[in-house]
Amino acid sequence: MSYKAAKPAVLFVCAKNGGKSQMAAGLMRSAAGDSVTVASAGTKPGAAINQLSAESLAEVGVDVSGEFPKAVTVEAQQAADVVVILGAEAQLDEIEGTRYERWETDEPSTRGIEGLERMRLVRDDIDERVRVLLGQFRKQAG
């Protein structure tokens, strides 16, 4: 895969852009440093970052305190090499020339797990997926 710019670009999308997509973006930035361009957005952006999500990220040294929910744009999708849609709620029309993936992430609440414990499990699931995607980018880079 060739990239649209000097380095790979990924856009993480969920419905509200307050939890899962922000987690994925923060985890990718942490793992990839400046080797990957990272953005996140939502199809129906919420008002703020989910506090439990931010707290679970802080536990592993990822700071998203400066982030805020934003709407997904056609331009952001066009700039991305890969758009990762997290969960089933967010729906996007695909743009030609951009690869799309949907990550059906773990949902501990279906097992009665709530609060920070839930967010830790979601974070760890997303982190594993982020590292696989980063590995694909690094393999492509040679």
JSON list of C-alpha atoms in Angstrom, two decimals, residues 1 3 8 10 12 24 27-28 31-32 36 82 84 99 101-103 123-141:
[
{"chain": "A", "resi": 1, "resn": "MET", "atom": "CA", "xyz": [0.00, 0.00, 0.00]},
{"chain": "A", "resi": 3, "resn": "TYR", "atom": "CA", "xyz": [0.35, 6.32, 1.34]},
{"chain": "A", "resi": 8, "resn": "PRO", "atom": "CA", "xyz": [0.47, 6.79, 6.88]},
{"chain": "A", "resi": 10, "resn": "VAL", "atom": "CA", "xyz": [-5.47, 7.01, 10.12]},
{"chain": "A", "resi": 12, "resn": "PHE", "atom": "CA", "xyz": [-10.67, 6.82, 13.99]},
{"chain": "A", "resi": 24, "resn": "ALA", "atom": "CA", "xyz": [-7.89, 4.68, 19.66]},
{"chain": "A", "resi": 27, "resn": "LEU", "atom": "CA", "xyz": [-3.27, 4.96, 21.94]},
{"chain": "A", "resi": 28, "resn": "MET", "atom": "CA", "xyz": [-2.03, 5.21, 18.33]},
{"chain": "A", "resi": 31, "resn": "ALA", "atom": "CA", "xyz": [2.51, 3.85, 20.22]},
{"chain": "A", "resi": 32, "resn": "ALA", "atom": "CA", "xyz": [3.47, 5.41, 16.87]},
{"chain": "A", "resi": 36, "resn": "VAL", "atom": "CA", "xyz": [1.65, 8.08, 11.77]},
{"chain": "A", "resi": 82, "resn": "VAL", "atom": "CA", "xyz": [-7.31, 4.03, 6.68]},
{"chain": "A", "resi": 84, "resn": "VAL", "atom": "CA", "xyz": [-11.36, 2.83, 11.36]},
{"chain": "A", "resi": 99, "resn": "ARG", "atom": "CA", "xyz": [-9.49, 1.81, 3.13]},
{"chain": "A", "resi": 101, "resn": "GLU", "atom": "CA", "xyz": [-12.24, -1.10, 8.67]},
{"chain": "A", "resi": 102, "resn": "ARG", "atom": "CA", "xyz": [-14.92, -1.61, 11.30]},
{"chain": "A", "resi": 103, "resn": "TRP", "atom": "CA", "xyz": [-13.81, -2.68, 14.74]},
{"chain": "A", "resi": 123, "resn": "ARG", "atom": "CA", "xyz": [-9.08, 0.36, 26.28]},
{"chain": "A", "resi": 124, "resn": "ASP", "atom": "CA", "xyz": [-7.11, -2.88, 26.27]},
{"chain": "A", "resi": 125, "resn": "ASP", "atom": "CA", "xyz": [-9.17, -4.30, 23.39]},
{"chain": "A", "resi": 126, "resn": "ILE", "atom": "CA", "xyz": [-8.66, -1.14, 21.33]},
{"chain": "A", "resi": 127, "resn": "ASP", "atom": "CA", "xyz": [-4.95, -1.03, 22.23]},
{"chain": "A", "resi": 128, "resn": "GLU", "atom": "CA", "xyz": [-4.42, -4.55, 20.84]},
{"chain": "A", "resi": 129, "resn": "ARG", "atom": "CA", "xyz": [-6.13, -3.56, 17.58]},
{"chain": "A", "resi": 130, "resn": "VAL", "atom": "CA", "xyz": [-4.15, -0.31, 17.35]},
{"chain": "A", "resi": 131, "resn": "ARG", "atom": "CA", "xyz": [-0.89, -2.24, 17.70]},
{"chain": "A", "resi": 132, "resn": "VAL", "atom": "CA", "xyz": [-1.90, -4.65, 14.92]},
{"chain": "A", "resi": 133, "resn": "LEU", "atom": "CA", "xyz": [-2.69, -1.70, 12.62]},
{"chain": "A", "resi": 134, "resn": "LEU", "atom": "CA", "xyz": [0.58, 0.00, 13.54]},
{"chain": "A", "resi": 135, "resn": "GLY", "atom": "CA", "xyz": [2.39, -3.24, 12.73]},
{"chain": "A", "resi": 136, "resn": "GLN", "atom": "CA", "xyz": [0.75, -3.26, 9.29]},
{"chain": "A", "resi": 137, "resn": "PHE", "atom": "CA", "xyz": [1.92, 0.31, 8.69]},
{"chain": "A", "resi": 138, "resn": "ARG", "atom": "CA", "xyz": [5.47, -0.55, 9.75]},
{"chain": "A", "resi": 139, "resn": "LYS", "atom": "CA", "xyz": [5.51, -3.67, 7.57]},
{"chain": "A", "resi": 140, "resn": "GLN", "atom": "CA", "xyz": [4.42, -1.60, 4.57]},
{"chain": "A", "resi": 141, "resn": "ALA", "atom": "CA", "xyz": [7.20, 0.91, 5.30]}
]
